[in-house]
Amino acid sequence: MIMMKSKNKEEEEVSGTFTWVIENFSKLKNERHYSDVFTIAGFKWTILAWPKVNEVNSEMHFSMYLCVPSASILESGWTRFAHFSLSVLNQLDSNKTITRATKGSYKEFKEPTSEWGFNSFMLLSELYDETAGYLVNDKCIVEVKVHIPIYQRANGFAESALMEPEMKERGGQEPSHVHSVHTPESSPTPKTPSSEPLTPFQETSGPEQVCTKAIVESLPDPSLVKEVEEIPTKPTGELLEFRGLGLIERAFFPLLEEACSLHPLLIECVRKKNRKVIECALTALGGLLHFLKTTKVKDMNGDTFAHLQSLWEDVRMFRFDLAWLEPHVQSALGMKKFLERARRVKRLREDVEALDNEKKRRSAALAVTEAELEEAKRELAKEEEGFNEKDMDSELGCDQTIGS
């Protein structure tokens, strides 16, 4: 994922790119196919592809959309804004890559419009042309670039927190490889996604419509922070004023207070920026600190590693002095290799334990057999005492004096 910022501070954006390699494309059925869920600017997204769904003027088209996954578990009234572009890469000549991009105002994603895209992205006849370069070895490569206004960035952390329980319910399963094509376990009821060419953009009147609203109306007493003894395992959604710089998630307060007290340059890095950028910067830092504080080693899996990497990239974007924090983040990211080795060690320990138990079982059985053998030997010795062996093949015969 590549992060960037625009030149105009009031229109700063957080951007990211995700590539989806669709294998065995020609074998896909005419139904919804989703990419893996990916994160950009703290928000989760997925790409929806309909291989043969749209017919225009008797010609079949390939359709693609950018979607909000698991929209049903998000807080009621959720909304997000984004510009995006979708591309089908030409694998023979990059200059022939086909890209469709949104135009005008930011697209608004909300219920029930949680999918935006292009009904007629490209002709299937062009896509399936073996000489065109869009389908090589039955592999199609799709790319999406998403641009999110930076003032909306803070909302991404709350949304990610809402989706964390769903990831844990999946039993810590590793995400499927980006090359695979799969349909989510609980696919939404098929509906026609919003189409860029057919549906006009919904205008936004200002950033205030998408910023998280503070639950508290008055500023908190500074001593409130000192009274917080436990860190909630996930953001509460309650916002408080942080040092007069902006509204920050309550759960991040004690962590930010401690960090800023130990590293005063953190405040200096953002003090001269506008309030919305400061809120986004401190929320990004607070979200990262909260993740490191509340996540246990046993909770780390493919999703959480990706989430941590995304948080780290977001914090670095604000150019904080992070020399003190980087070793902790890299150590956490390094847990991936540790956990892989831990799983191997656990499996080998289980094998050793199973073999040891089998050895004990067989040893016990051997001991019983040896005891039975000794008992049998004693009984044999008793029976053999005073016993004269005879040739079992000899004739019984008779006494010769009987007939004389």
Coordinates of C-alpha atoms in Angstrom, one line a residue:
M1 CA 0.0 0.0 0.0
I2 CA 1.3 3.4 -1.0
M3 CA 0.4 6.5 1.1
M4 CA 0.6 10.0 -0.1
K5 CA -0.6 13.6 0.6
S6 CA -1.8 16.3 -1.7
K7 CA -0.2 19.8 -1.8
N8 CA -3.2 21.7 -0.6
K9 CA -3.5 21.4 3.1
E10 CA -7.2 22.0 3.2
E11 CA -7.7 19.2 0.7
E12 CA -5.1 16.7 2.0
E13 CA -5.8 13.1 1.2
V14 CA -4.7 9.7 2.4
S15 CA -4.2 7.4 -0.6
G16 CA -3.6 3.7 -1.1
T17 CA -3.3 1.1 -3.8
F18 CA -4.4 -2.6 -3.7
T19 CA -3.7 -5.1 -6.5
W20 CA -5.9 -8.2 -6.9
V21 CA -4.7 -11.1 -9.1
I22 CA -7.6 -13.2 -10.3
E23 CA -6.5 -16.7 -11.2
N24 CA -8.5 -19.0 -13.5
F25 CA -10.6 -16.1 -14.7
S26 CA -12.4 -18.0 -17.5
K27 CA -13.6 -20.6 -15.1
L28 CA -15.5 -18.1 -12.9
K29 CA -19.2 -18.5 -12.8
N30 CA -21.6 -15.6 -13.5
E31 CA -21.9 -14.4 -9.9
R32 CA -20.3 -12.0 -7.5
H33 CA -16.6 -12.5 -6.8
Y34 CA -14.8 -10.5 -4.0
S35 CA -11.2 -9.8 -3.4
D36 CA -9.7 -10.1 0.0
V37 CA -10.6 -7.3 2.4
F38 CA -7.9 -4.6 2.5
T39 CA -7.3 -1.5 4.6
I40 CA -6.6 2.0 3.3
A41 CA -6.5 5.0 5.8
G42 CA -8.0 2.8 8.5
F43 CA -11.1 1.9 6.4
K44 CA -11.7 -1.6 5.1
W45 CA -12.6 -2.2 1.5
T46 CA -13.1 -5.0 -1.0
I47 CA -13.4 -5.2 -4.8
L48 CA -16.5 -6.8 -6.3
A49 CA -16.2 -8.2 -9.8
W50 CA -19.1 -9.5 -12.0
P51 CA -17.4 -11.4 -14.9
K52 CA -20.4 -11.6 -17.2
V53 CA -23.2 -9.8 -15.6
N54 CA -24.0 -6.8 -17.8
E55 CA -25.3 -6.9 -21.4
V56 CA -25.5 -3.7 -23.4
N57 CA -26.5 -3.7 -27.1
S58 CA -26.2 -7.5 -27.2
E59 CA -22.6 -7.4 -25.9
M60 CA -21.4 -8.7 -22.6
H61 CA -19.4 -6.5 -20.3
F62 CA -17.1 -7.0 -17.3
S63 CA -18.3 -5.0 -14.3
M64 CA -16.3 -3.9 -11.2
Y65 CA -17.1 -2.0 -8.0
L66 CA -15.4 -0.7 -4.8
C67 CA -17.4 -1.9 -1.8
V68 CA -17.6 -1.5 2.0
P69 CA -17.4 -5.0 3.5
S70 CA -19.5 -6.1 6.4
A71 CA -21.5 -2.9 6.2
S72 CA -24.2 -4.4 8.3
I73 CA -22.0 -4.4 11.5
L74 CA -21.1 -0.7 11.2
E75 CA -22.7 1.9 13.4
S76 CA -26.1 3.0 12.2
G77 CA -25.8 6.1 10.1
W78 CA -22.2 5.4 9.0
T79 CA -20.9 7.2 6.0
R80 CA -17.6 7.7 4.2
F81 CA -16.3 9.6 1.2
A82 CA -13.7 8.6 -1.3
H83 CA -12.4 9.2 -4.8
F84 CA -11.2 6.0 -6.5
S85 CA -10.1 4.4 -9.8
L86 CA -10.3 0.8 -10.9
S87 CA -8.0 -0.6 -13.5
V88 CA -7.5 -3.9 -15.5
L89 CA -3.8 -4.0 -16.1
N90 CA -2.4 -4.9 -19.5
Q91 CA 0.2 -7.5 -18.9
L92 CA 1.9 -7.1 -22.3
D93 CA 1.8 -3.3 -22.6
S94 CA 1.2 -1.1 -19.6
N95 CA 0.3 1.8 -21.8
K96 CA -2.9 -0.1 -22.8
T97 CA -4.0 -0.6 -19.2
I98 CA -7.7 0.3 -18.9
T99 CA -8.6 2.7 -16.0
R100 CA -12.0 4.1 -15.0
A101 CA -12.0 6.8 -12.3
T102 CA -14.7 8.7 -10.4
K103 CA -15.2 12.3 -11.3
G104 CA -16.4 15.4 -9.5
S105 CA -17.2 15.3 -5.8
Y106 CA -16.2 12.5 -3.5
K107 CA -18.4 9.4 -3.7
E108 CA -20.5 8.9 -0.6
F109 CA -20.6 5.3 0.7
K110 CA -23.5 4.6 3.1
E111 CA -26.4 2.2 3.5
P112 CA -27.9 1.2 1.2
T113 CA -25.3 2.6 -1.3
S114 CA -22.2 0.7 0.0
E115 CA -21.0 -0.2 -3.5
W116 CA -19.8 2.2 -6.3
G117 CA -18.3 1.3 -9.6
F118 CA -18.8 0.7 -13.3
N119 CA -21.5 -1.5 -14.9
S120 CA -19.8 -1.6 -18.2
F121 CA -16.1 -1.5 -17.4
M122 CA -14.9 -3.2 -20.6
L123 CA -16.2 -5.6 -23.3
L124 CA -15.7 -9.2 -22.5
S125 CA -14.6 -9.8 -26.1
E126 CA -11.7 -7.4 -25.5
L127 CA -10.9 -8.9 -22.1
Y128 CA -10.8 -12.5 -23.5
D129 CA -8.8 -11.5 -26.6
E130 CA -5.6 -13.6 -26.2
T131 CA -3.6 -11.1 -28.1
A132 CA -4.8 -8.0 -26.1
G133 CA -2.8 -8.7 -23.0
Y134 CA -5.6 -8.3 -20.4
L135 CA -5.9 -12.0 -19.7
V136 CA -2.6 -13.9 -19.8
N137 CA -2.4 -17.6 -18.7
D138 CA -6.0 -17.2 -17.6
K139 CA -4.9 -14.5 -15.1
C140 CA -6.5 -11.1 -14.8
I141 CA -4.9 -8.3 -12.7
V142 CA -7.1 -5.7 -11.2
E143 CA -5.9 -2.6 -9.3
V144 CA -7.7 0.0 -7.2
K145 CA -6.5 3.3 -6.0
V146 CA -8.5 5.0 -3.2
H147 CA -8.2 8.6 -2.1
I148 CA -9.8 9.6 1.2
P149 CA -10.0 13.2 2.6
I150 CA -7.6 13.4 5.6
Y151 CA -10.2 15.1 7.8
Q152 CA -12.2 11.8 7.6
R153 CA -9.1 9.7 8.5
A154 CA -9.9 9.7 12.2
N155 CA -13.2 7.9 11.6
G156 CA -11.3 4.9 10.2
F157 CA -10.0 3.8 13.6
A158 CA -13.4 3.6 15.1
E159 CA -14.7 1.7 12.1
S160 CA -11.7 -0.8 12.3
A161 CA -12.5 -1.3 16.0
L162 CA -16.1 -2.1 15.2
M163 CA -14.9 -4.8 12.7
E164 CA -12.4 -6.4 15.1
P165 CA -15.0 -8.5 16.9
E166 CA -16.0 -10.0 13.5
M167 CA -12.4 -10.9 12.8
K168 CA -12.0 -12.6 16.2
E169 CA -15.3 -14.6 15.6
R170 CA -13.6 -16.1 12.5
G171 CA -11.3 -17.9 15.0
G172 CA -8.2 -16.1 13.9
Q173 CA -8.2 -17.6 10.5
E174 CA -5.5 -16.4 8.1
P175 CA -6.8 -14.3 5.2
S176 CA -6.8 -15.9 1.9
H177 CA -3.9 -15.2 -0.4
V178 CA -4.3 -12.1 -2.6
H179 CA -4.2 -14.3 -5.7
S180 CA -7.3 -16.2 -4.8
V181 CA -10.9 -15.3 -5.7
H182 CA -13.5 -16.0 -3.1
T183 CA -17.0 -15.0 -2.0
P184 CA -17.3 -13.9 1.7
E185 CA -19.0 -16.4 4.0
S186 CA -22.0 -14.1 4.5
S187 CA -22.5 -12.5 1.1
P188 CA -25.0 -9.6 1.0
T189 CA -28.2 -10.2 -0.9
P190 CA -27.4 -9.5 -4.6
K191 CA -28.4 -6.1 -5.7
T192 CA -27.3 -3.7 -8.4
P193 CA -24.3 -1.7 -7.1
S194 CA -24.2 2.0 -7.7
S195 CA -22.8 2.7 -11.2
E196 CA -20.5 5.6 -11.8
P197 CA -21.8 6.3 -15.3
L198 CA -25.5 6.0 -14.4
T199 CA -25.7 7.4 -10.9
P200 CA -24.7 11.0 -10.2
F201 CA -22.3 11.8 -7.4
Q202 CA -23.9 12.9 -4.2
E203 CA -22.5 16.3 -3.3
T204 CA -21.1 17.1 0.2
S205 CA -21.5 20.5 1.7
G206 CA -18.5 20.4 3.9
P207 CA -16.2 18.2 6.0
E208 CA -18.4 18.7 9.1
Q209 CA -20.8 16.1 7.7
V210 CA -18.3 13.3 7.8
C211 CA -16.3 14.2 11.0
T212 CA -17.1 12.2 14.1
K213 CA -19.4 14.1 16.4
A214 CA -18.2 14.5 20.0
I215 CA -20.5 12.8 22.6
V216 CA -19.5 15.2 25.3
E217 CA -20.6 18.9 25.0
S218 CA -18.2 20.4 27.5
L219 CA -14.4 20.1 27.8
P220 CA -13.2 17.6 30.4
D221 CA -11.3 18.4 33.5
P222 CA -7.6 17.8 32.9
S223 CA -7.5 15.6 36.0
L224 CA -9.9 13.2 34.3
V225 CA -7.0 11.7 32.4
K226 CA -5.1 10.8 35.6
E227 CA -8.1 8.9 36.9
V228 CA -8.2 6.5 34.0
E229 CA -6.6 3.3 35.3
E230 CA -7.7 0.8 32.7
I231 CA -7.5 1.1 28.9
P232 CA -10.6 -0.1 27.1
T233 CA -9.9 -3.0 24.8
K234 CA -11.5 -1.1 21.9
P235 CA -12.4 2.6 21.2
T236 CA -15.5 3.8 22.9
G237 CA -16.5 6.4 20.4
E238 CA -16.4 9.1 23.0
L239 CA -14.3 12.1 22.1
L240 CA -12.6 14.5 24.5
E241 CA -10.5 17.7 23.9
F242 CA -6.8 16.9 24.1
R243 CA -4.6 19.8 25.3
G244 CA -6.7 22.2 23.4
L245 CA -5.5 20.7 20.1
G246 CA -8.5 18.7 19.0
L247 CA -11.1 16.0 19.8
I248 CA -9.5 12.6 20.4
E249 CA -11.0 9.2 21.3
R250 CA -11.2 8.8 25.1
A251 CA -9.5 5.4 25.1
F252 CA -6.4 7.0 23.5
F253 CA -6.1 9.8 26.1
P254 CA -3.9 8.2 28.8
L255 CA -1.6 6.7 26.1
L256 CA -1.2 10.0 24.3
E257 CA -0.6 11.8 27.6
E258 CA 2.2 9.5 28.6
A259 CA 3.7 9.5 25.1
C260 CA 3.6 13.3 24.8
S261 CA 5.0 13.8 28.3
L262 CA 7.9 11.6 27.6
H263 CA 8.4 12.9 24.0
P264 CA 7.4 16.6 23.8
L265 CA 8.5 16.8 20.2
L266 CA 5.3 14.9 19.3
I267 CA 3.2 18.0 20.0
E268 CA 5.7 20.3 18.3
C269 CA 5.4 18.2 15.1
V270 CA 1.7 19.0 14.7
R271 CA 1.2 22.2 16.6
K272 CA 1.4 24.5 13.5
K273 CA -1.0 22.4 11.4
N274 CA -4.7 23.0 11.2
R275 CA -7.0 21.5 13.8
K276 CA -8.4 18.7 11.6
V277 CA -4.9 17.5 10.6
I278 CA -3.9 17.6 14.2
E279 CA -6.9 15.5 15.2
C280 CA -6.1 13.0 12.5
A281 CA -2.4 12.9 13.4
L282 CA -3.0 12.4 17.2
T283 CA -5.8 9.9 16.4
A284 CA -3.4 7.9 14.2
L285 CA -0.8 7.9 16.9
G286 CA -3.3 7.1 19.6
G287 CA -4.7 4.2 17.6
L288 CA -1.3 2.7 17.1
L289 CA -0.4 3.0 20.8
H290 CA -3.8 1.6 21.8
F291 CA -3.2 -1.4 19.5
L292 CA 0.2 -2.1 21.0
K293 CA -1.2 -1.7 24.5
T294 CA -4.3 -3.9 24.2
T295 CA -3.3 -6.5 21.7
K296 CA -1.8 -9.7 23.1
V297 CA 0.6 -12.0 21.3
K298 CA -2.1 -14.7 21.0
D299 CA -4.4 -12.3 19.2
M300 CA -1.9 -11.8 16.3
N301 CA -3.0 -13.3 13.0
G302 CA -3.0 -12.3 9.4
D303 CA -5.7 -9.6 9.9
T304 CA -4.1 -8.1 12.9
F305 CA -0.6 -8.0 11.3
A306 CA -2.1 -6.2 8.3
H307 CA -3.9 -3.8 10.6
L308 CA -0.8 -3.0 12.6
Q309 CA 1.2 -2.4 9.4
S310 CA -1.6 0.0 8.2
L311 CA -1.5 1.9 11.5
W312 CA 2.2 2.2 11.4
E313 CA 2.2 3.6 7.8
D314 CA -0.5 6.1 8.8
V315 CA 1.4 7.4 11.8
R316 CA 4.6 7.7 9.7
M317 CA 2.7 9.8 7.2
F318 CA 2.4 12.7 9.7
R319 CA 6.2 12.9 10.1
F320 CA 6.4 12.4 13.9
D321 CA 9.7 11.7 15.5
L322 CA 9.2 8.0 16.0
A323 CA 12.7 6.7 16.8
W324 CA 11.4 5.7 20.3
L325 CA 8.4 3.8 19.0
E326 CA 9.8 2.1 15.9
P327 CA 11.6 -0.7 17.8
H328 CA 8.3 -1.6 19.5
V329 CA 6.4 -1.7 16.2
Q330 CA 9.1 -3.7 14.5
S331 CA 9.2 -6.1 17.4
A332 CA 5.4 -6.6 17.1
L333 CA 5.6 -7.1 13.4
G334 CA 8.4 -9.5 13.9
M335 CA 6.0 -11.6 16.0
K336 CA 4.8 -13.1 12.8
K337 CA 7.9 -15.3 12.4
F338 CA 7.9 -16.0 16.2
L339 CA 4.3 -17.2 16.0
E340 CA 5.0 -19.4 13.0
R341 CA 7.9 -21.0 14.9
A342 CA 5.8 -21.2 18.0
R343 CA 3.2 -23.2 16.0
R344 CA 5.9 -25.5 14.7
V345 CA 7.3 -26.0 18.2
K346 CA 3.8 -26.6 19.6
R347 CA 3.2 -29.2 16.9
L348 CA 6.5 -31.0 17.6
R349 CA 5.9 -31.0 21.3
E350 CA 2.5 -32.6 20.7
D351 CA 4.2 -35.2 18.5
V352 CA 6.8 -35.9 21.2
E353 CA 4.1 -36.1 23.9
A354 CA 2.1 -38.5 21.8
L355 CA 5.1 -40.8 21.1
D356 CA 6.1 -40.7 24.8
N357 CA 2.6 -41.7 25.8
E358 CA 2.7 -44.5 23.2
K359 CA 6.1 -45.6 24.6
K360 CA 4.7 -45.7 28.2
R361 CA 1.7 -47.6 27.0
R362 CA 3.8 -50.2 25.2
S363 CA 6.3 -50.3 28.2
A364 CA 3.4 -51.0 30.5
A365 CA 2.1 -53.7 28.2
L366 CA 5.6 -55.2 28.0
A367 CA 5.9 -55.3 31.8
V368 CA 2.6 -57.2 32.0
T369 CA 3.8 -59.6 29.3
E370 CA 7.1 -60.2 31.1
A371 CA 5.2 -60.9 34.3
E372 CA 3.0 -63.3 32.6
L373 CA 6.0 -65.0 31.0
E374 CA 7.7 -65.5 34.4
E375 CA 4.5 -67.0 35.8
A376 CA 4.2 -69.3 32.9
K377 CA 7.9 -70.4 33.4
R378 CA 7.2 -71.2 37.0
E379 CA 4.2 -73.3 36.2
L380 CA 6.1 -75.2 33.5
A381 CA 8.9 -75.9 35.9
K382 CA 6.5 -77.4 38.5
E383 CA 4.9 -79.7 35.9
E384 CA 8.2 -80.8 34.5
E385 CA 9.5 -82.0 37.9
G386 CA 9.5 -85.8 37.9
F387 CA 8.0 -86.0 34.4
N388 CA 9.6 -88.5 32.1
E389 CA 9.4 -87.7 28.5
K390 CA 8.2 -90.4 26.0
D391 CA 8.5 -90.7 22.3
M392 CA 5.2 -89.7 21.1
D393 CA 5.7 -91.6 17.8
S394 CA 6.5 -95.0 19.6
E395 CA 4.1 -97.9 19.5
L396 CA 2.1 -98.7 22.6
G397 CA 3.1 -102.6 22.1
C398 CA 2.2 -105.5 24.4
D399 CA 3.8 -107.8 27.0
Q400 CA 5.4 -110.9 25.1
T401 CA 4.8 -113.3 28.1
I402 CA 1.0 -113.3 27.7
G403 CA 0.9 -115.8 24.8
S404 CA 3.5 -118.4 26.3

